[in-house]
Coordinates of C-alpha atoms and ligand atoms in Angstrom, one line a residue:
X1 CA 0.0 0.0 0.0
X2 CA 1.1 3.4 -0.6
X3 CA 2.6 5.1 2.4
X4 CA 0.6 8.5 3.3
X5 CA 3.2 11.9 2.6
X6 CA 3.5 15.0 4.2
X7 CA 4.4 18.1 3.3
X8 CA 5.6 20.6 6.1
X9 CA 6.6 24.1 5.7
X10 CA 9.0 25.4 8.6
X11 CA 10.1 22.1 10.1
X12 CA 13.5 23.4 11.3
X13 CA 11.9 24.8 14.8
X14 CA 8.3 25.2 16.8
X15 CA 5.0 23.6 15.4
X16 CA 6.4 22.7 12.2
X17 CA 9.5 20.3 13.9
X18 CA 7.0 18.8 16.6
X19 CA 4.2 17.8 13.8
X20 CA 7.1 16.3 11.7
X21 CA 8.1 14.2 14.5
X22 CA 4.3 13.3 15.5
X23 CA 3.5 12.2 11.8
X24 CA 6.4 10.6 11.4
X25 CA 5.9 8.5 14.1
X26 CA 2.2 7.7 12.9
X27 CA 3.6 6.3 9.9
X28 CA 3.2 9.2 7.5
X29 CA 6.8 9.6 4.9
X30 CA 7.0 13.7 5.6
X31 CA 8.3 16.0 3.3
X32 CA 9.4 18.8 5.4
X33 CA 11.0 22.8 4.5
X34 CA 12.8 25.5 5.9
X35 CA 15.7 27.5 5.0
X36 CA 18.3 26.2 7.7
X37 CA 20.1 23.0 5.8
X38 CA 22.1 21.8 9.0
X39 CA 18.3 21.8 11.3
X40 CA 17.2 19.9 8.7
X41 CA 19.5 17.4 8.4
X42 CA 19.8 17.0 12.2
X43 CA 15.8 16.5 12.2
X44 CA 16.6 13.8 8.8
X45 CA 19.0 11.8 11.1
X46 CA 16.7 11.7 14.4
X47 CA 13.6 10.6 11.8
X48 CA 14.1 7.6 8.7
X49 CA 14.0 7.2 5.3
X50 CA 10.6 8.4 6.0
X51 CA 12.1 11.7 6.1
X52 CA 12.8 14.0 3.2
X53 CA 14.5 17.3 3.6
X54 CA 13.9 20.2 1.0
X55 CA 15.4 23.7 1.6
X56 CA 14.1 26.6 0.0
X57 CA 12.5 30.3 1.3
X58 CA 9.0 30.1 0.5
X59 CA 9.2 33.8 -0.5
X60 CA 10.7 32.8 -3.5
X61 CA 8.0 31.4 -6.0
X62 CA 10.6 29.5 -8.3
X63 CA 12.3 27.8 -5.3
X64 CA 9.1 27.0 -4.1
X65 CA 8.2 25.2 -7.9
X66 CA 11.8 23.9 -8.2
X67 CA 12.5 22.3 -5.0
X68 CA 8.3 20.5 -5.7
X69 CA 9.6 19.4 -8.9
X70 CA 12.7 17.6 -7.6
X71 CA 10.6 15.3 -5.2
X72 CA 10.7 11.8 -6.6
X73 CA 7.2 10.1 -8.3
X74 CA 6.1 8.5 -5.1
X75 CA 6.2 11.9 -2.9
X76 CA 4.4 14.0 -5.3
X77 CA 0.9 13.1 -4.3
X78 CA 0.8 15.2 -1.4
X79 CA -2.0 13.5 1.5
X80 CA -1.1 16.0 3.4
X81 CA -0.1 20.0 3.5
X82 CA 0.6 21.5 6.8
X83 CA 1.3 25.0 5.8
X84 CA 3.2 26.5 8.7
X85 CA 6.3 28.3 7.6
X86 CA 5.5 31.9 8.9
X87 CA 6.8 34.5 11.3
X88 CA 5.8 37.8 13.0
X89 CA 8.3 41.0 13.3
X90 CA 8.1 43.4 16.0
X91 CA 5.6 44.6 18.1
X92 CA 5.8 48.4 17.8
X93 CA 3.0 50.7 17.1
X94 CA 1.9 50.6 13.6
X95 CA 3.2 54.3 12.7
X96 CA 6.6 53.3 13.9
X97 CA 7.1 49.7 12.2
X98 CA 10.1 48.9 10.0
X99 CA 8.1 48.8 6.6
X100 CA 10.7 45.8 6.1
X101 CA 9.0 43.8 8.8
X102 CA 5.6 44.3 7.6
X103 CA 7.0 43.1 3.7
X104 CA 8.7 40.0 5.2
X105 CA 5.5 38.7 6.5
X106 CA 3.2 39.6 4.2
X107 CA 5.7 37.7 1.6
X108 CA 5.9 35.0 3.5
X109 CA 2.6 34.4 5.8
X110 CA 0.6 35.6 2.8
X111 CA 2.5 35.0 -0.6
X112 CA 5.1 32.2 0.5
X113 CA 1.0 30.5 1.4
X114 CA -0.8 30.8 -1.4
X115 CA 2.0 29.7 -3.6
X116 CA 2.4 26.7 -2.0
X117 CA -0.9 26.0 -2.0
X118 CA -1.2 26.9 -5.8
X119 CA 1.6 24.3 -6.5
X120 CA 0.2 21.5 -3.9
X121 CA -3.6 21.5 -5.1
X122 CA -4.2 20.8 -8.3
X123 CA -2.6 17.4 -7.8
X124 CA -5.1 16.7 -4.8
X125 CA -8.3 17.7 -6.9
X126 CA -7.6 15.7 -9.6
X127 CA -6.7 12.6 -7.2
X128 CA -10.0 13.9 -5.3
X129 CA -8.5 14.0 -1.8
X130 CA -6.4 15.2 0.5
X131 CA -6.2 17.8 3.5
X132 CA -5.0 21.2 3.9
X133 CA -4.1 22.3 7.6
X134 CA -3.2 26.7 7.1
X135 CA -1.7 27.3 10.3
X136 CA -3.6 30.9 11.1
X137 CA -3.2 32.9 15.0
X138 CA -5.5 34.2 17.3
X139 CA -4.5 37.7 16.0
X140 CA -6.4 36.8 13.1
X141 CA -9.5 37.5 14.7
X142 CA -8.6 39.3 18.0
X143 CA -6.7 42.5 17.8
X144 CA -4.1 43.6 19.8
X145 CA -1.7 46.5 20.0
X146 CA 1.1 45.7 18.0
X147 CA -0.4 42.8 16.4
X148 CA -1.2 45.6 12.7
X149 CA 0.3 43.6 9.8
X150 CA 1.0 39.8 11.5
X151 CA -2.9 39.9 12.7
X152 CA -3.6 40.9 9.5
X153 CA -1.8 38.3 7.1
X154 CA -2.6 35.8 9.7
X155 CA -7.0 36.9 9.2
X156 CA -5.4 36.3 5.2
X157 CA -5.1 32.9 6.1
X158 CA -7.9 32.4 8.0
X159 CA -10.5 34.0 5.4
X160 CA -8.2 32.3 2.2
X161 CA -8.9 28.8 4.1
X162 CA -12.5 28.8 3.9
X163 CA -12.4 30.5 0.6
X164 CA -9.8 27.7 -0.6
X165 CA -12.9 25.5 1.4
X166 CA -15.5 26.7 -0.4
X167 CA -13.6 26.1 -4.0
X168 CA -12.8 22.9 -2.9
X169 CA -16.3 22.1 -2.3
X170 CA -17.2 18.2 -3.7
X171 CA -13.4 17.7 -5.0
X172 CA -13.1 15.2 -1.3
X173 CA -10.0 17.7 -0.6
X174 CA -10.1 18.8 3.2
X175 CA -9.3 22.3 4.4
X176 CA -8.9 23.5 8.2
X177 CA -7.3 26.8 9.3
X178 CA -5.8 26.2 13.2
X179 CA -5.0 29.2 14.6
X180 CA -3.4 29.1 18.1
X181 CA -2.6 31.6 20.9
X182 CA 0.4 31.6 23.0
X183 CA 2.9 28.9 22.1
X184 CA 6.8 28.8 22.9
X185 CA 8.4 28.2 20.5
X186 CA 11.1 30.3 18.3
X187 CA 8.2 32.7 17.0
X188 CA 9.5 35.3 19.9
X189 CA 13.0 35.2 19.3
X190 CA 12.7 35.6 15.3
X191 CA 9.3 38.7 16.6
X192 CA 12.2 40.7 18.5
X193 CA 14.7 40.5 16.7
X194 CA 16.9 37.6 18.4
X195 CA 16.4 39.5 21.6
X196 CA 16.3 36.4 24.1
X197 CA 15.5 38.3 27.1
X198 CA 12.8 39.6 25.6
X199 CA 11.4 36.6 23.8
X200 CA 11.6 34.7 27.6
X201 CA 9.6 37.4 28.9
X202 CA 7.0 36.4 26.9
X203 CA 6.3 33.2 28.1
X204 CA 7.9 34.2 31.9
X205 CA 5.4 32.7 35.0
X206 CA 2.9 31.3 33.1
X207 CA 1.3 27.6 31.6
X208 CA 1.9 28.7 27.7
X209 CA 1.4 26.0 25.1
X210 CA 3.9 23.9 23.7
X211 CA 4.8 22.7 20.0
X212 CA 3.4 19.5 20.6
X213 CA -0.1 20.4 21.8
X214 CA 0.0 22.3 18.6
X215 CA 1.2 19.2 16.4
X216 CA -1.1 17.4 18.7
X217 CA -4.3 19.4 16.9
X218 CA -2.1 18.8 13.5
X219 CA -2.1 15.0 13.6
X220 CA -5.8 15.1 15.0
X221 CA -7.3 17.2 12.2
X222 CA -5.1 14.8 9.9
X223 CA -6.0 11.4 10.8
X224 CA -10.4 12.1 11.2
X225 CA -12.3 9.8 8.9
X226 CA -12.4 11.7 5.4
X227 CA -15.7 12.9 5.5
X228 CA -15.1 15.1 8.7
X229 CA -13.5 18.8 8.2
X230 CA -13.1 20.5 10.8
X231 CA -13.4 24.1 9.4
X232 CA -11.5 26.2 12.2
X233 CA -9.6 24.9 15.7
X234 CA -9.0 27.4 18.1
X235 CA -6.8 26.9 20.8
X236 CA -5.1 28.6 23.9
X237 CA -3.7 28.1 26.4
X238 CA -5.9 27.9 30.0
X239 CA -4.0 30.9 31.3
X240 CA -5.1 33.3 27.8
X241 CA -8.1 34.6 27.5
X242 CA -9.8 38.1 26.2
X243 CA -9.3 41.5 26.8
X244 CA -12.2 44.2 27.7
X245 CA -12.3 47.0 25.2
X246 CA -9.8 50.1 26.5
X247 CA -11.7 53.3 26.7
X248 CA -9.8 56.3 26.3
X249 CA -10.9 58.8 28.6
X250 CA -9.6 62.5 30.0
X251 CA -11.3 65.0 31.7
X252 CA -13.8 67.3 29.4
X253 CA -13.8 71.2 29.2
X254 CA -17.3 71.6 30.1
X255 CA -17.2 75.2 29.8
Ligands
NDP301 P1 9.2 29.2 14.9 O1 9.9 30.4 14.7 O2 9.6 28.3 16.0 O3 9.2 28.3 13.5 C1 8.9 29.0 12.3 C2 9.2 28.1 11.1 O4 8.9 28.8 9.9 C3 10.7 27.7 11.0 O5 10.9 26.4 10.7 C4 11.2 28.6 9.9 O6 12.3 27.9 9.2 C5 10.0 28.7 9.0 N1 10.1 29.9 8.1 C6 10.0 31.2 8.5 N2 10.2 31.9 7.4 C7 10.4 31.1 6.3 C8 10.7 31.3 5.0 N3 10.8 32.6 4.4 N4 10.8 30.3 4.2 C9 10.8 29.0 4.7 N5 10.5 28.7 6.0 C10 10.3 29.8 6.8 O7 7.7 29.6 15.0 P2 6.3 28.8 15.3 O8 6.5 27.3 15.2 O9 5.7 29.3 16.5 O10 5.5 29.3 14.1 C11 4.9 28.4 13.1 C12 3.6 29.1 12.6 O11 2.7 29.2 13.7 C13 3.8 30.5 12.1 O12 3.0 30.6 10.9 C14 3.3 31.4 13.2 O13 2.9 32.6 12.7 C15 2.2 30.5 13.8 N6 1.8 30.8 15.1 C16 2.7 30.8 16.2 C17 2.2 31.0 17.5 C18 3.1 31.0 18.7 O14 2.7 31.6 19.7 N7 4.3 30.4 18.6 C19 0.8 31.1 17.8 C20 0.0 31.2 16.6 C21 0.4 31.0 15.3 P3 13.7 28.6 8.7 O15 14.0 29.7 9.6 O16 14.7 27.5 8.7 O17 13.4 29.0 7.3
8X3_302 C1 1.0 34.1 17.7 C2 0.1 34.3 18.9 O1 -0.9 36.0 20.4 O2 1.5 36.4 19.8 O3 0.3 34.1 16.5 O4 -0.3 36.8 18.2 S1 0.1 36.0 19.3

């Protein structure tokens, strides 16, 4: 029988590393991305043959279309896309952002995204199955300061998954968007800049989630019976929840 493949973008740290490591040990062969060679290699020799590296920015369209066309026969029927690969930069106010920042991750949650997902699907549709797992945020539907351009590519994802859904309708090919809150992972190193101190802060005193309840909700979306899709999986950790909306208020000349 043919083994089931997976294709994960970003498997060099975070989410993307812990769902290689939980499919690979559910028997999936994954296909898994990032642009650090040495991480993975490291993750190729902790996994098997059931492991195949391919290292490429997925800002770069042709990268993206050359290093899909050098997969062998056998791994080009994708079962399973996991598209994770994605950052945030910075936390400022949006009038004081690095316009640099907000370009990185608009190339690469939004573009580096839809390209692989233009290159992925056709193959599933005309096989007439498959599943797509976008990995969205919170900050796609709950604003926060400094969230501007990440919460915004990141409610791209979310809105492009049921879109992508509603396309998709009656081809049998599965889409889900998962969109997490607080996670540790490298996501606050690469959001400050490599400030560590900073990035520990983040997750200092408190129960935050880890890559593996993350990959955890990956491999469960993955493995339901065919007919279920789930359409959206929120999850946080216990110790997140909601803000109340901040009034602005100073005292009124009444005169
Ligand atoms: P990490 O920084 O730990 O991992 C990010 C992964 O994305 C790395 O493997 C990195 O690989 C890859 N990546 C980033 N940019 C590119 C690029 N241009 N081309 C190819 N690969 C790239 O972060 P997380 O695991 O936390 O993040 C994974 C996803 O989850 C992201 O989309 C993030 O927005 C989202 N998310 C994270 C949350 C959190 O709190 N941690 C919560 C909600 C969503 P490399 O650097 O080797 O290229
Ligand atoms: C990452 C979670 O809350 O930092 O997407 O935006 S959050």
């Amino acid at each position: 029988m043919r083994r089931r493949v997976a294709l994960v973008t970003g498997v060099t740290a975070g989410f993307g590393e812990a769902a290689a490591r939980q499919l690979h040990d559910l028997g999936w062969h994954v296909v898994g991305t990032g642009r650090r060679l040495e991480r993975l290699e490291s993750l190729g020799s902790a996994l098997s043959e059931r492991f195949t590296p391919l290292c490429f920015d997925v800002r770069d369209p042709s990268a993206c279309a050359e290093a899909l066309d050098s997969l062998p026969d056998p791994l080009r029927a994708v079962d399973l896309l996991v598209n994770n690969a994605g950052l945030a930069r910075g936390l400022e106010p949006a009038h004081q952002c690095d316009l640099n920042d907000w370009q990185q991750m608009i190339d690469t949650n939004i573009k580096g995204l839809v390209t692989i997902t233009r290159l992925i699907s056709p193959e599933m549709v005309h096989r007439g199955s498959g599943t797509i797992i976008n990995i969205s945020s919170i900050a796609a539907v709950y604003p926060y300061p400094g969230a501007n351009v990440y919460g915004a590519t990141k409610a791209f994802v979310t809105q492009f998954s049921l879109n992508l859904r509603a396309d998709l309708h009656g081809s049998g090919v599965r889409v889900t968007t998962i969109e997490p809150g607080l996670a540790q992972t490298e996501f606050s190193v690469v959001r400050f800049g490599g400030d560590t101190e900073r990035a520990k802060a983040a997750y200092a005193d408190t129960d935050y989630l880890t890559a593996e309840d993350v990959a955890e909700a990956i491999c469960w979306v993955a493995e339901l019976p065919s007919h279920v899709n789930i359409n959206r999986l929120e999850l946080m950790p216990v110790s997140q929840s909601f803000g109340a909306f901040p009034i602005h208020r100073e005292p009124r000349d009444e005169s």
